[in-house]
CSV table of N, CA and C in Angstrom, one decimal:
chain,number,residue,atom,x,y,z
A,1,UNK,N,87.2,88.3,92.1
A,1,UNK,CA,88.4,87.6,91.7
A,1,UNK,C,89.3,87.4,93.0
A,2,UNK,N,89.6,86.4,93.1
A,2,UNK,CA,90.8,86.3,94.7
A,2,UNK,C,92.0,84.9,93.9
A,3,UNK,N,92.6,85.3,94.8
A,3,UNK,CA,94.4,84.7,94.6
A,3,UNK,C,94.6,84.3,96.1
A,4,UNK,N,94.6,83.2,96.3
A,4,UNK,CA,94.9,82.3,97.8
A,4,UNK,C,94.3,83.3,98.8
A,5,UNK,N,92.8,83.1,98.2
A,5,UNK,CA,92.1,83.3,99.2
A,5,UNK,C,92.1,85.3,99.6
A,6,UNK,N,92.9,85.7,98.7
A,6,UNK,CA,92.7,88.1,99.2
A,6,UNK,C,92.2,88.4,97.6
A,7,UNK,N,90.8,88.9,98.0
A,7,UNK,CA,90.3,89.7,97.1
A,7,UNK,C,91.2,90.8,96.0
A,8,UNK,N,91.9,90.6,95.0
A,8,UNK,CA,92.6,91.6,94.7
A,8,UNK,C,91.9,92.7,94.0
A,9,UNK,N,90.6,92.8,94.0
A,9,UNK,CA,89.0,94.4,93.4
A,9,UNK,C,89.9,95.0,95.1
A,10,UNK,N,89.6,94.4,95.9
A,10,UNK,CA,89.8,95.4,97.5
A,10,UNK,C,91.0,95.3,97.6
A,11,UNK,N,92.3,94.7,97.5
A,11,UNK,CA,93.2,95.0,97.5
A,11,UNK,C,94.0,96.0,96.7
A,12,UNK,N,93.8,96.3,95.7
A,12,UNK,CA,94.0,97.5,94.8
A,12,UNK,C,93.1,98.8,95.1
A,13,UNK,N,91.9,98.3,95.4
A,13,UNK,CA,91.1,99.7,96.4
A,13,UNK,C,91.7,100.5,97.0
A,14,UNK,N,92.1,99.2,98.5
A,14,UNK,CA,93.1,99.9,99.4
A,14,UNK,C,94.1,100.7,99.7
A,15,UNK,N,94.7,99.7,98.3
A,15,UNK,CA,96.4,100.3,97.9
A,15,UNK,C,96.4,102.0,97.2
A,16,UNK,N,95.0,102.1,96.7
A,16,UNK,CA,94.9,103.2,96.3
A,16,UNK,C,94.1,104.5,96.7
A,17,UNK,N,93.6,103.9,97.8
A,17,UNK,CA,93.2,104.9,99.5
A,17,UNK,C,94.8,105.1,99.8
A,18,UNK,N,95.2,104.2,100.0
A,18,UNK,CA,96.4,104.3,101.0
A,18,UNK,C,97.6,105.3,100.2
A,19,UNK,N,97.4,105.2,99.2
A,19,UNK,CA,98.3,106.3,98.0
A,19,UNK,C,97.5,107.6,98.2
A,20,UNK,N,96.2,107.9,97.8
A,20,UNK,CA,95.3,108.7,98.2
A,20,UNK,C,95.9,109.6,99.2
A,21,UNK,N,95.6,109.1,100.2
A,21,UNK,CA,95.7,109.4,102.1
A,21,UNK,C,97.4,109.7,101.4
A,22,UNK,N,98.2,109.6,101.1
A,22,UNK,CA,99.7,109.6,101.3
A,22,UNK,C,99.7,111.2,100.7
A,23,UNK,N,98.8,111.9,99.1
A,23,UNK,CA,98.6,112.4,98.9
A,23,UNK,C,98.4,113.5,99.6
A,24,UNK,N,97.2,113.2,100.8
A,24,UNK,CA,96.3,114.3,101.2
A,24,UNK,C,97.7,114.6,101.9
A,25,UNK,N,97.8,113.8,103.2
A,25,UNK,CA,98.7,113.6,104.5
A,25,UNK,C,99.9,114.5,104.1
A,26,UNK,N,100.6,114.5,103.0
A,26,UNK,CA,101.7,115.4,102.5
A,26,UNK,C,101.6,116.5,101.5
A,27,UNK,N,100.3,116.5,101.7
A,27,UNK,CA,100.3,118.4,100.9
A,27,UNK,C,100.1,119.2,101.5
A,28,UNK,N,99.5,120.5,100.8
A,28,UNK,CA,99.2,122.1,101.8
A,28,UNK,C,98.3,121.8,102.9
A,29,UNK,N,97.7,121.0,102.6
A,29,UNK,CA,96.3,120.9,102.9
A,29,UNK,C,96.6,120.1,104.4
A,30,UNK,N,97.5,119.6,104.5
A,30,UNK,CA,98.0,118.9,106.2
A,30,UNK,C,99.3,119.1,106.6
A,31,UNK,N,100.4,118.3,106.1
A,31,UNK,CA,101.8,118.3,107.0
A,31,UNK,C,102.7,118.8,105.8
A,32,UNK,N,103.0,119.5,105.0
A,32,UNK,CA,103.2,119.5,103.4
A,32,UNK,C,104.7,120.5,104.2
A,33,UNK,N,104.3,121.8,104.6
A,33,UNK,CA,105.4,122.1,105.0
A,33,UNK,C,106.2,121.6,106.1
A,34,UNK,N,105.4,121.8,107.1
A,34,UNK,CA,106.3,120.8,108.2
A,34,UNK,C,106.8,119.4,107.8
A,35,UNK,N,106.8,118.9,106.8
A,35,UNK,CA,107.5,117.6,106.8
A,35,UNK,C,108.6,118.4,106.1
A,36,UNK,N,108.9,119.5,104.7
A,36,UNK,CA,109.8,119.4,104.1
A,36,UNK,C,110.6,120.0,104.9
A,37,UNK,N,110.1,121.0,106.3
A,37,UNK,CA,111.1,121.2,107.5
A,37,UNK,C,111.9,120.3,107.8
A,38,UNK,N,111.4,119.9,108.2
A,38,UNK,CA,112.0,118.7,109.7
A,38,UNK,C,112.6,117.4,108.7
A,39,UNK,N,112.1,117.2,107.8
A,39,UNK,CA,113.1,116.6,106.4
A,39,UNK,C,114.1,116.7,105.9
A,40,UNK,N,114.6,117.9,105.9
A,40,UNK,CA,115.5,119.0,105.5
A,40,UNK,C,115.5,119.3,103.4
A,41,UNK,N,114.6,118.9,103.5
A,41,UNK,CA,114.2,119.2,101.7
A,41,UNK,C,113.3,120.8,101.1
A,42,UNK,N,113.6,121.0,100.0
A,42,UNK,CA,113.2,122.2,99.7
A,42,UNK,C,112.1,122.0,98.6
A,43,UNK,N,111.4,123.2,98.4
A,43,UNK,CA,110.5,122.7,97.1
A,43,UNK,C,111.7,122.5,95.6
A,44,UNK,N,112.1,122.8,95.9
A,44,UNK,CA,113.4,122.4,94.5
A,44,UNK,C,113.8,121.0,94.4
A,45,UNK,N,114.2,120.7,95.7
A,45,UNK,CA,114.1,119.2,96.2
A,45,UNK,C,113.0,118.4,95.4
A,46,UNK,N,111.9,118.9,95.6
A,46,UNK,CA,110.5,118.3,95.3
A,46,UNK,C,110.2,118.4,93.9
A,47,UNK,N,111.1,119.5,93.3
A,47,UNK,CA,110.6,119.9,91.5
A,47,UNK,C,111.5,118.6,91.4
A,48,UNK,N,112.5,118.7,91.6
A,48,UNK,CA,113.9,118.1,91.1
A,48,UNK,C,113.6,116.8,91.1
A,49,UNK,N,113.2,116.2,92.0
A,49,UNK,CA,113.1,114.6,92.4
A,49,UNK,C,112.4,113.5,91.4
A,50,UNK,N,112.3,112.1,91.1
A,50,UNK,CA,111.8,111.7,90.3
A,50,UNK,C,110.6,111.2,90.3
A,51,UNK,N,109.7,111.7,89.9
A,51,UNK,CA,108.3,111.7,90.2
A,51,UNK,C,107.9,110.6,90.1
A,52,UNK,N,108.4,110.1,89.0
A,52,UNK,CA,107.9,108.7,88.3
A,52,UNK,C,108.2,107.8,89.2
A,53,UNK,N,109.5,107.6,89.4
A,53,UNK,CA,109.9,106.7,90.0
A,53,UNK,C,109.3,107.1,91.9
A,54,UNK,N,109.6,107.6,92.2
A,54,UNK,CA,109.1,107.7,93.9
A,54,UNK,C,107.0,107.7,93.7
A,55,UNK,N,106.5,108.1,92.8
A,55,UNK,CA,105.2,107.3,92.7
A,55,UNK,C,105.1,105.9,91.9
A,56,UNK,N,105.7,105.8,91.1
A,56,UNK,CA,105.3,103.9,90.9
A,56,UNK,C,105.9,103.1,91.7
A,57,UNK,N,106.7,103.4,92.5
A,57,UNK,CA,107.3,102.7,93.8
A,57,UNK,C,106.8,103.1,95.0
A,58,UNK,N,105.9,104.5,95.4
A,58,UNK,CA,105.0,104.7,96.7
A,58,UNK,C,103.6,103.4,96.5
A,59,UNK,N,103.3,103.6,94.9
A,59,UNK,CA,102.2,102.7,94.7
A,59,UNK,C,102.1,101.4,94.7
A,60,UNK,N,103.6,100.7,93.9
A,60,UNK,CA,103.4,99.5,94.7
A,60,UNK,C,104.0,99.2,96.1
A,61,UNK,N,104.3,99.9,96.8
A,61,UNK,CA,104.6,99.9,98.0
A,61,UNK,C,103.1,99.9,99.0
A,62,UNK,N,102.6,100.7,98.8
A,62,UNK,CA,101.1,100.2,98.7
A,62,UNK,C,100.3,98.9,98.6
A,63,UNK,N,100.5,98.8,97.6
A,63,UNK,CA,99.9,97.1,97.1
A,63,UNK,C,100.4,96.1,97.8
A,64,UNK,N,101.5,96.4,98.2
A,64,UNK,CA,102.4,95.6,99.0
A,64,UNK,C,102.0,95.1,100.3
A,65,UNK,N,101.3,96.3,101.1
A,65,UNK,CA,100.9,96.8,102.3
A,65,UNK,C,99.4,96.1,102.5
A,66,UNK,N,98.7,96.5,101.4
A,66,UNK,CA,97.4,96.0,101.3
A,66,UNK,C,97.3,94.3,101.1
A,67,UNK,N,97.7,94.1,100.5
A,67,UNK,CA,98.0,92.2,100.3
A,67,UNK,C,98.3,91.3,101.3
A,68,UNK,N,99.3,92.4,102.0
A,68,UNK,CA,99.9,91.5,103.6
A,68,UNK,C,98.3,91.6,104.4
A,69,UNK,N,97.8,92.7,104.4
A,69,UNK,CA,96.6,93.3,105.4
A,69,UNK,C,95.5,92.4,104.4
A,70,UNK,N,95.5,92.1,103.4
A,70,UNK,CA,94.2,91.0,103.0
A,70,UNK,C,94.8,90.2,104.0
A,71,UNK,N,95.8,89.5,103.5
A,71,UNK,CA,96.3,88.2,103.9
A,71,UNK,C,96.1,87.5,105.3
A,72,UNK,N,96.4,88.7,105.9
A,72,UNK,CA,96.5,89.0,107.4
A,72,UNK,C,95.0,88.5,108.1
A,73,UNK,N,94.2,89.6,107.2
A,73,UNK,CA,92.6,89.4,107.8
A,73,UNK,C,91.6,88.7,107.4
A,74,UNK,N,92.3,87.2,106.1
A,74,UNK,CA,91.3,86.4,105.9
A,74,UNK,C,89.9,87.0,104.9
A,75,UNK,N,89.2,86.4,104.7
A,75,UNK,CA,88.0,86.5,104.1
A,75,UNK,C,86.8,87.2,105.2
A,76,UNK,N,86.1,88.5,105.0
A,76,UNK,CA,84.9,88.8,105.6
A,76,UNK,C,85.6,89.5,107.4
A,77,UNK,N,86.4,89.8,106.9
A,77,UNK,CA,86.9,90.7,108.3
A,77,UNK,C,85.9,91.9,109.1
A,78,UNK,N,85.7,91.7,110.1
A,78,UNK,CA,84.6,92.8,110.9
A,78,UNK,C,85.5,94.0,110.5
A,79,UNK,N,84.7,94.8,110.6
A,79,UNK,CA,85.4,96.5,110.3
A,79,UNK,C,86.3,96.7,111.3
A,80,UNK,N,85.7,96.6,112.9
A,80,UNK,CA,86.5,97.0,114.3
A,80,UNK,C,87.8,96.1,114.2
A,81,UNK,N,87.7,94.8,114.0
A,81,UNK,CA,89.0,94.0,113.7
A,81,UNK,C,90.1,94.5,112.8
A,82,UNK,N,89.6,94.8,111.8
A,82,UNK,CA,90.3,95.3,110.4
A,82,UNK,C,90.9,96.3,110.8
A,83,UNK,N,90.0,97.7,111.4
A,83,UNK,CA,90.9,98.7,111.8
A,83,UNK,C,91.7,98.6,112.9
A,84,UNK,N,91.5,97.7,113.7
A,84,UNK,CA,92.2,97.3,115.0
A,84,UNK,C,93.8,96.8,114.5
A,85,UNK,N,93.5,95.9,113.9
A,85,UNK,CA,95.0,95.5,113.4
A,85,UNK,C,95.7,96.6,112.4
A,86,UNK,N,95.4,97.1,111.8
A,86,UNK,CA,95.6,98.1,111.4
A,86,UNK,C,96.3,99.2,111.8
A,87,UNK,N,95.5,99.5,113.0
A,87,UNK,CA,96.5,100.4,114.4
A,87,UNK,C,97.3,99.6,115.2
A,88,UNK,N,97.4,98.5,115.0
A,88,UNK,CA,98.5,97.4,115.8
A,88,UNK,C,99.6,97.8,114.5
A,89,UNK,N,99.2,96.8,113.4
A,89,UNK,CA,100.4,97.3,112.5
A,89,UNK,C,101.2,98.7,112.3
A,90,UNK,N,100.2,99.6,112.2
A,90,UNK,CA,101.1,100.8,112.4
A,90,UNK,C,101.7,101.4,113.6
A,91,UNK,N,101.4,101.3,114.5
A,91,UNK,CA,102.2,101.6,115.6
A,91,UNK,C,103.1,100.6,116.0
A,92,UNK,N,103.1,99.1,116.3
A,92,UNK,CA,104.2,98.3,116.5
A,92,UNK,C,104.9,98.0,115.9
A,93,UNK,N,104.6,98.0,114.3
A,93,UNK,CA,105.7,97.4,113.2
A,93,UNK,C,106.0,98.7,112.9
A,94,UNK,N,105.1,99.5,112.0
A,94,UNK,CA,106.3,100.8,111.3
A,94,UNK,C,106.4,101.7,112.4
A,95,UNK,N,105.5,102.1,113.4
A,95,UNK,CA,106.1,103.3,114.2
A,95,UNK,C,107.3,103.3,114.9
A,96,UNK,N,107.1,101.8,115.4
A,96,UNK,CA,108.3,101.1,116.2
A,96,UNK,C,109.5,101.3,115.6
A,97,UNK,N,109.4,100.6,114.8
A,97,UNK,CA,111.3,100.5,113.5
A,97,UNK,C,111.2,101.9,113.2
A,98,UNK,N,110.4,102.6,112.7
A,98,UNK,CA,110.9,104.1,112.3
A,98,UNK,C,111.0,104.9,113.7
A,99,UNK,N,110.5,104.8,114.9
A,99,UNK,CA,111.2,105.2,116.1
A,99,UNK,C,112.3,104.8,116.5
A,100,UNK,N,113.2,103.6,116.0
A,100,UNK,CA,114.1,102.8,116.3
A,100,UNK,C,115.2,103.5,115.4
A,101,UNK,N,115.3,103.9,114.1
A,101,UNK,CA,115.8,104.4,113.7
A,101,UNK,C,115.8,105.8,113.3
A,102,UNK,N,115.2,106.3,113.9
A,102,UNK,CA,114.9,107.7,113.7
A,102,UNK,C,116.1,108.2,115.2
A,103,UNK,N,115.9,107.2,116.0
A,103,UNK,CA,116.3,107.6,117.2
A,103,UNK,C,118.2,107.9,117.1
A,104,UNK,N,118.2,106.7,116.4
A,104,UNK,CA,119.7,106.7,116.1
A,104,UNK,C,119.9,107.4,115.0
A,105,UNK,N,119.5,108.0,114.5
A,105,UNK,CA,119.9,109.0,113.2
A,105,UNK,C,119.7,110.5,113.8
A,106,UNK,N,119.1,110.2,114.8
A,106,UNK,CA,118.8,111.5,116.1
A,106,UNK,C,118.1,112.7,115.1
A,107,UNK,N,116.7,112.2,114.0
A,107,UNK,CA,115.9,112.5,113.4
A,107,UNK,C,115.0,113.6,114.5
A,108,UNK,N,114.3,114.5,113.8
A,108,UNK,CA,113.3,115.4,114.6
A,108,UNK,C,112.3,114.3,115.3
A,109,UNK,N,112.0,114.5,116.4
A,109,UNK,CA,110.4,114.5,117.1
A,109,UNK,C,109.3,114.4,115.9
A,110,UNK,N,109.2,115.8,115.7
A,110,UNK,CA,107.8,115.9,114.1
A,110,UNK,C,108.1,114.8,113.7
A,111,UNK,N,109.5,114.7,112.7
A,111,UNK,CA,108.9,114.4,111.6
A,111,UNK,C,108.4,113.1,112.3
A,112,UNK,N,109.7,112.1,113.1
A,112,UNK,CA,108.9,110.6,113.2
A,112,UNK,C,107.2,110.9,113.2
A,113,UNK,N,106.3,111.8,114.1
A,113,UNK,CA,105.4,112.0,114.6
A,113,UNK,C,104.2,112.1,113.1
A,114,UNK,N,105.0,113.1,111.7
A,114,UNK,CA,104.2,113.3,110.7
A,114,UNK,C,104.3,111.8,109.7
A,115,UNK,N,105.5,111.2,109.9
A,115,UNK,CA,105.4,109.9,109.3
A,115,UNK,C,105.0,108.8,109.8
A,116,UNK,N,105.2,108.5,111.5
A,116,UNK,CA,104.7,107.3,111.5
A,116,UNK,C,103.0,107.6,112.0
A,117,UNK,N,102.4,109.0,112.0
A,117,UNK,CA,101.0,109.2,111.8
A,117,UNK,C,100.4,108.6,110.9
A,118,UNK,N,101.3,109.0,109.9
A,118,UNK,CA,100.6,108.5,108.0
A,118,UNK,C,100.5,107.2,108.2
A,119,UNK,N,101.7,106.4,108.6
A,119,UNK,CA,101.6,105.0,108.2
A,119,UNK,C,100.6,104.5,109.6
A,120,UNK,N,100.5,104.5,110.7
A,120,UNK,CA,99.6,104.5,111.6
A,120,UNK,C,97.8,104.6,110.5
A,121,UNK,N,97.9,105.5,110.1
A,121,UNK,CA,96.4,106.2,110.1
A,121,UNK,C,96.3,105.2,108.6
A,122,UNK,N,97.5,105.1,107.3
A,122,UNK,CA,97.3,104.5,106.4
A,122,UNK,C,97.0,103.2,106.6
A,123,UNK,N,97.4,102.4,107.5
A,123,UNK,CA,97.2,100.6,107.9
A,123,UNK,C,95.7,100.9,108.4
A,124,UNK,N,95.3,101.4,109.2
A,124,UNK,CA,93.9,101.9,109.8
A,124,UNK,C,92.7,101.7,108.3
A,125,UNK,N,93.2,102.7,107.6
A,125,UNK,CA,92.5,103.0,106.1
A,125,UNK,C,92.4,101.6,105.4
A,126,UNK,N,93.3,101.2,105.1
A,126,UNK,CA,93.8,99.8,104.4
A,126,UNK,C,92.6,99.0,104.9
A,127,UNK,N,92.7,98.7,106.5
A,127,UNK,CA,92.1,97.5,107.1
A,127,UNK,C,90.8,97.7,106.9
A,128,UNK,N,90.4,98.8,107.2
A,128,UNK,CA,88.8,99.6,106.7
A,128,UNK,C,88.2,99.5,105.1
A,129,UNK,N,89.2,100.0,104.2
A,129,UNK,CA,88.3,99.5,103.1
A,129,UNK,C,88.6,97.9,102.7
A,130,UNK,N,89.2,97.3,103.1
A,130,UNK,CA,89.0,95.5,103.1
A,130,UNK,C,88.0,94.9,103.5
A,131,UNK,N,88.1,95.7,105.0
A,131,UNK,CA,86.6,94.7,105.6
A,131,UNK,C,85.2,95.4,105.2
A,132,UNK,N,85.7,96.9,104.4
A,132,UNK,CA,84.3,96.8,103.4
A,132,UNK,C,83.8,96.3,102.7
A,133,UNK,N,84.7,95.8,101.4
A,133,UNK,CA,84.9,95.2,100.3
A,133,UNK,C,85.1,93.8,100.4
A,134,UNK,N,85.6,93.1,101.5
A,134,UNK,CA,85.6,91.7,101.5
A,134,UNK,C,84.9,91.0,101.9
């Protein structure tokens, strides 16, 4: 099934690699504490917060992400292309502006480093299962 031309079977794939990966990337299991460090949030923070809402809005924020990256890469994208832009997107668009503002909010080192890794490594992911699927 496609919609001007972006597979949306792989674009909901992606978007849900890319939720996945947000998953792994912010638990015990990788950056889980050092982000709620350098965050300044507590696990109370984390009970307290609205789950619902900060996941059906991480996920279509996702979808969001993945559609521009169909869009972006056309029909039948090489894998090396797909992930290449992918590491273009995340480091020039989100690392960039979230170094830009990180800088003036005079944010930690880490964290920029644990978030704009995710979104770096998440655009990478994204562009990879597209040009699998497409």
């Amino acid at each position: 099934m496609t919609v001007f031309d972006v597979d949306v079977v792989a674009v909901v794939i992606a978007a849900i690699s890319s939720f996945a990966l947000g998953g792994i990337w912010y638990s015990p299991l990788l950056f889980h504490k050092p982000w709620l460090e350098e965050a300044g949030l507590t696990e109370l923070d984390i009970q307290n917060a609205d789950h619902k809402l900060i996941f059906s809005g991480a996920m279509f924020l996702s979808v969001l992400a993945a559609l521009l990256m169909a869009a972006l890469l056309g029909k039948s994208p090489a894998i090396v292309d797909s992930v290449l832009l992918g590491l273009a997107v995340g480091v020039c668009f989100v690392a960039s502006t979230l170094g830009t503002s990180y800088l003036f909010e005079q944010r930690p080192l880490k964290l920029f480093l644990i978030n704009a890794g995710y979104h770096t490594v998440q655009f990478c992911l994204i562009g990879f299962v597209l040009a699998i699927l497409s």
